[in-house]
XYZ file of C-alpha atoms in Angstrom:
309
model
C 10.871 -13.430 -2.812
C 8.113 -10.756 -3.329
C 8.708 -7.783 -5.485
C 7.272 -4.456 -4.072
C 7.453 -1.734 -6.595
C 7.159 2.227 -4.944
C 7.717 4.597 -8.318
C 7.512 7.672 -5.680
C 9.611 6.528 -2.578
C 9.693 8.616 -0.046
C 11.494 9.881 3.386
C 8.272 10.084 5.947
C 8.671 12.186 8.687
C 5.986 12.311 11.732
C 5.488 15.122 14.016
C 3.919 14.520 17.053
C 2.312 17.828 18.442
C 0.114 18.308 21.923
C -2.662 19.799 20.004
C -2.866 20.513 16.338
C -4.274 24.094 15.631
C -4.222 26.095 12.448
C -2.431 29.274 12.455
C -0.492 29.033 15.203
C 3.088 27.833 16.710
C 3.798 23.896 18.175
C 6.090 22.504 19.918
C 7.335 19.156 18.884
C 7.595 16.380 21.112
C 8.847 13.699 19.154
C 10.074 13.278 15.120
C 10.423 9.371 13.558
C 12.130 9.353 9.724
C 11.816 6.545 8.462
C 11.892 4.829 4.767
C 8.432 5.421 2.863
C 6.206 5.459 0.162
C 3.393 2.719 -0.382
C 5.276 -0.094 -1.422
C 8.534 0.438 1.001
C 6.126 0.599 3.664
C 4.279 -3.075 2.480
C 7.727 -4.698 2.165
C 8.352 -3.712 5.521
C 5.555 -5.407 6.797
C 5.811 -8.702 4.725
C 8.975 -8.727 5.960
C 7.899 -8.548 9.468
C 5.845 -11.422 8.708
C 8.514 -13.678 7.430
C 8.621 -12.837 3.721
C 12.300 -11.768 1.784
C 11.264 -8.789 0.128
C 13.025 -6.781 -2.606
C 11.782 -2.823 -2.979
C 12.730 -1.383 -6.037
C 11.410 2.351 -7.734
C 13.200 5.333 -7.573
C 15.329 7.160 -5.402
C 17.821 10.555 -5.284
C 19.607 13.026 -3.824
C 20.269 13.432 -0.491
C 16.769 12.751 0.913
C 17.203 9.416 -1.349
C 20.336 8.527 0.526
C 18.502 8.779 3.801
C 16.047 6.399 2.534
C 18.624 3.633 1.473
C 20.592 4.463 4.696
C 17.645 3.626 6.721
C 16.156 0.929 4.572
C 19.803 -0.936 5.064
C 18.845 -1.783 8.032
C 15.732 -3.113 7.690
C 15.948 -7.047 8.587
C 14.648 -9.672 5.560
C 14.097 -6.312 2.745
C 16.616 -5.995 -0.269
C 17.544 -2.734 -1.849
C 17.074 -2.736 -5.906
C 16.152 1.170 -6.354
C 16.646 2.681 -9.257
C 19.085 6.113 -8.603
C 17.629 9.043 -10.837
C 19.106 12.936 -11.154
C 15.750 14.351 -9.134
C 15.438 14.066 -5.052
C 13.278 12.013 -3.511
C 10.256 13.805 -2.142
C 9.232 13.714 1.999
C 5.815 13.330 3.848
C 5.181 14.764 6.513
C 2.083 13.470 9.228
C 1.563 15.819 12.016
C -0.497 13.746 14.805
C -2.380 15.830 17.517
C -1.562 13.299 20.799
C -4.940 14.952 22.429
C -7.403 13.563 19.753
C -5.240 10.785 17.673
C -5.997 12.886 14.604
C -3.025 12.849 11.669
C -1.896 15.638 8.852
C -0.688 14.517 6.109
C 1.591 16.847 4.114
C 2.826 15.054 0.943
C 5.105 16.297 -2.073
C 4.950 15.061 -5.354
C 8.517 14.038 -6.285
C 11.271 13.639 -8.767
C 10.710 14.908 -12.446
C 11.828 11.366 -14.033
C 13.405 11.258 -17.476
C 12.465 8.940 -20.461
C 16.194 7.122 -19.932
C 15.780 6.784 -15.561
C 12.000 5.310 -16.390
C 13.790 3.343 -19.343
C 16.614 1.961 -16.824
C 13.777 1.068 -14.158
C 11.756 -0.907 -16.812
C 14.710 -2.848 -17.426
C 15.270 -3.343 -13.689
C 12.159 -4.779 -13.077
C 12.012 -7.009 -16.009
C 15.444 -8.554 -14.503
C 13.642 -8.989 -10.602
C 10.726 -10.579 -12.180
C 12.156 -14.489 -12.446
C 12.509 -14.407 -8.981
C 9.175 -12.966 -7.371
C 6.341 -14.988 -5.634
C 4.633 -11.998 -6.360
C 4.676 -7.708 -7.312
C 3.053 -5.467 -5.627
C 2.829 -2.009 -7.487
C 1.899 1.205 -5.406
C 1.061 4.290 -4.938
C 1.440 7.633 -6.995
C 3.628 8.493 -10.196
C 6.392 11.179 -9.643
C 6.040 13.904 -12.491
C 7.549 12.353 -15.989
C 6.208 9.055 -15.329
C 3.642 8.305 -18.553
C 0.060 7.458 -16.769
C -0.505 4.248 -18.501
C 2.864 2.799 -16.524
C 1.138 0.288 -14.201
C -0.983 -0.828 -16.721
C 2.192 -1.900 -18.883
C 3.772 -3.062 -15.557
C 1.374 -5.499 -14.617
C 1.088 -6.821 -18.579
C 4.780 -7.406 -18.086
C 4.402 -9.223 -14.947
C 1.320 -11.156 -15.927
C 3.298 -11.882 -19.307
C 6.410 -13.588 -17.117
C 3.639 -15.559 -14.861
C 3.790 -13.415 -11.855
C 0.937 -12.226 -9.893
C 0.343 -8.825 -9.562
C -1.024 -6.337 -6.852
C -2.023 -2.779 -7.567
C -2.967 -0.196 -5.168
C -2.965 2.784 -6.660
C -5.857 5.768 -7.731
C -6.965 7.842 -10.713
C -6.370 7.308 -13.909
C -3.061 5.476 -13.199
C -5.608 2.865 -11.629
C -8.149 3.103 -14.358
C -5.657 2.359 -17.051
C -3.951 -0.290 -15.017
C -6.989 -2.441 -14.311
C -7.684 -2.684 -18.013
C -4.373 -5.068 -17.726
C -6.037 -7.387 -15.478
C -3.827 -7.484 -12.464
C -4.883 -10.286 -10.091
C -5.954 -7.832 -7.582
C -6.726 -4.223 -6.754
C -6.757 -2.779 -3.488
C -9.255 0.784 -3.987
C -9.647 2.509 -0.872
C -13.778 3.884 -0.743
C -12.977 7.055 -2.880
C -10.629 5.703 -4.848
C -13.466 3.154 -6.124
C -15.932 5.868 -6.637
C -13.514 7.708 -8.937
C -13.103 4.528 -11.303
C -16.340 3.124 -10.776
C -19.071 6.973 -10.388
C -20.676 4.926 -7.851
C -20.777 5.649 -4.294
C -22.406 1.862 -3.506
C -19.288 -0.603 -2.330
C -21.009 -3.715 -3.530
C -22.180 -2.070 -6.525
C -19.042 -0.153 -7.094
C -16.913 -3.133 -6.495
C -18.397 -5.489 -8.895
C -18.090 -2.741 -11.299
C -14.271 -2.780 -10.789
C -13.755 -6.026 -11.462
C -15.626 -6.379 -14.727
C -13.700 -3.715 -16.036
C -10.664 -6.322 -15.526
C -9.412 -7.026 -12.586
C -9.749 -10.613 -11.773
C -10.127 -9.627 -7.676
C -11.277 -6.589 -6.068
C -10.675 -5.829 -2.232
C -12.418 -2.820 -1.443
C -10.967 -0.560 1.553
C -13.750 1.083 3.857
C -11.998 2.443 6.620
C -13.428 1.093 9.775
C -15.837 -0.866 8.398
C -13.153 -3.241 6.800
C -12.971 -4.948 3.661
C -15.782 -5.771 0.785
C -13.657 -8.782 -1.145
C -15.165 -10.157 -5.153
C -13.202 -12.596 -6.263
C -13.358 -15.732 -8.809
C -13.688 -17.986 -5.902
C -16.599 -15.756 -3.963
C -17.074 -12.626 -2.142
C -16.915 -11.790 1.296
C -16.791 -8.957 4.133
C -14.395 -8.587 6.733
C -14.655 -6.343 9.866
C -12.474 -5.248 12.927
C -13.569 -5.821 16.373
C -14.323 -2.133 16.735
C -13.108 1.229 15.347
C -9.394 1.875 16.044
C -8.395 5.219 16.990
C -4.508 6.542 16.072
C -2.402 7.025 12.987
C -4.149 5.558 9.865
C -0.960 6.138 7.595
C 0.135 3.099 6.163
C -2.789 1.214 7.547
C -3.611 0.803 3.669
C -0.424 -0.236 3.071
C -0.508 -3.139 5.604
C -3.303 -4.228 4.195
C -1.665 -4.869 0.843
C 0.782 -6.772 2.611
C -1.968 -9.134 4.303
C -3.757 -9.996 1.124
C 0.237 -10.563 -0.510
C 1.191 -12.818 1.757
C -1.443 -14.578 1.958
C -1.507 -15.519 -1.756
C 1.985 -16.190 -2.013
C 1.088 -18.691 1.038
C -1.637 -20.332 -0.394
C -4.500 -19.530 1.996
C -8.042 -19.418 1.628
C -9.633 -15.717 1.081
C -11.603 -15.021 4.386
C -8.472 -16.237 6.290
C -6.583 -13.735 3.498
C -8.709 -10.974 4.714
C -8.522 -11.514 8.387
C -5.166 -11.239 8.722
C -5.400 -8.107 5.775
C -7.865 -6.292 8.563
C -6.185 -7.276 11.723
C -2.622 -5.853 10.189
C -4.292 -2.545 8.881
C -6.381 -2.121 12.649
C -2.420 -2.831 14.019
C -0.806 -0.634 12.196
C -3.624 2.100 12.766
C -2.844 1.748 17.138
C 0.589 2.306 16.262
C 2.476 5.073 17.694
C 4.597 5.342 14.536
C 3.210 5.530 11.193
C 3.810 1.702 9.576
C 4.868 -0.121 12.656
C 2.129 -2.740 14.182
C 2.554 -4.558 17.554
C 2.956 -8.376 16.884
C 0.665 -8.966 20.002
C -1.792 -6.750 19.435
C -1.952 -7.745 15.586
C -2.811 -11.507 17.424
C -5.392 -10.348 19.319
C -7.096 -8.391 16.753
C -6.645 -11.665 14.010
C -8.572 -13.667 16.676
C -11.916 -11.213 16.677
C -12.117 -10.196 13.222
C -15.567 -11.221 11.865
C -15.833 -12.609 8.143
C -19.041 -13.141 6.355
C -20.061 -13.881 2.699
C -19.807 -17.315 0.704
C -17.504 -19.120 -2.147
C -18.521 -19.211 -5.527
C -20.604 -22.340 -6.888
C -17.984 -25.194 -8.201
């Protein structure tokens, strides 16, 4: 199975509005809840692509309950979150239907105490054996010491299990010191670890400071890939217009499955850009058409070369 790991789970809630306009009244036309937070929302895409999942983190009070209510049913993902005293926080995207344009309203989450982030340490220690894979993501909920992906991924790395992280700041800066097999920056997210606004530059930069691959996130314009084995740039068709939460998220999941499966980076990153444009065309935040996913893997372009033997 693969092991997705969301410290700050979350209930999202999206709005859909006419037209989004500040200071004034809307009328709601539609509200989705659904489970959330960056690693709940990659399981639920590997899981859509075949994969048994397990999601652990945190999760409490009555907005937690929601989330393991609604993650229940869920086909092919297993529950192993972590309960703790706080509740778990909600997001909140408000998309304007006239221009595609999203709002994203996020709170920061439980205050976690040295025994719940004691208890969860041990949890994921015991899930370990058993994953292909971890994925580690997103933000830290208040309490959480900074330097906790870093000694995540030395713990996975230490039991022989590859390790994703996608997260930002100086939980990311700390984390790729550990050398996690890959990191997942979004543009911005780069700059902040790197100081340089420059993708190739920027991204070669991340990986010497540890990470042994480096998939860089740039929106529309794809993904910038350095790896051991080469480097390489994939781009969508076109630009996608719609919802782009959890189009990072999907993302993760392509470049996950793919290296639990085996395959060969470009094809890794092709079906990485193809879920993300998906998942962007959406009407719900998260969700991706199987069909159109297809038909977007088939026109993705990848360019670059593999490493020297």
């Amino acid at each position: 199975m693969i092991l997705t790991v969301t410290l700050n789970t979350a209930l999202d809630i999206t709005y859909r509005v006419r037209s989004l306009r500040p200071h004034a009244s809307h009328r709601v036309s539609e509200v989705t809840e659904r489970p959330g937070g960056k690693g709940v929302n990659v399981a639920r895409v590997l899981a859509a692509l075949g994969h048994e999942v397990t999601v652990t983190g945190f999760t409490g009070g009555a907005t937690g309950r929601v989330v393991r209510e609604r993650l229940a049913s869920v086909p092919g993902v297993v529950d192993a979150l972590v309960p703790v005293s706080g509740a778990t926080r909600r997001t909140i995207a408000v998309v304007d239907s006239q221009t595609g344009d999203t709002t994203q309203l996020n709170e920061p989450g439980p205050t976690v105490t040295p025994t719940e982030w004691s208890a969860f340490q041990d949890a994921y220690e015991d899930l370990l054996p058993s994953a292909s894979a971890v994925a580690l993501c997103g933000s830290l909920p208040p309490g959480v010491p900074v330097g906790a992906y870093a000694g995540l991924v030395r713990t996975a790395r230490a039991a022989g299990v590859p390790v994703l992280l996608d997260t930002s700041g100086e939980a990311l800066r700390r984390g790729v010191a550990a050398r996690p097999d890959i990191i997942k920056p979004n543009a911005d997210e780069l700059a902040e670890l790197t100081g340089s606004h420059e993708p190739l530059r920027a991204t070669q930069d991340a990986r010497r400071r540890g990470a042994v691959a480096v998939v860089a996130s740039l929106g529309p314009e794809g993904l910038l890939a350095i790896t051991r084995d080469g480097r390489w740039r994939a781009t969508p068709p076109a630009s996608v217009r719609g919802n782009p939460t959890g189009a990072g998220d999907s993302v993760v999941a392509g470049l996950l499955s793919g290296l639990v499966e085996h395959l060969p980076w470009p094809d890794r990153l092709i079906r990485a850009v193809a879920l993300s444009a998906a998942t962007v065309a959406a009407p719900v935040a998260g969700e991706f058409d199987p069909g159109h996913y297809q038909e977007l893997r088939a026109r993705v372009t990848v360019t670059g070369e593999a490493s020297a033997a």
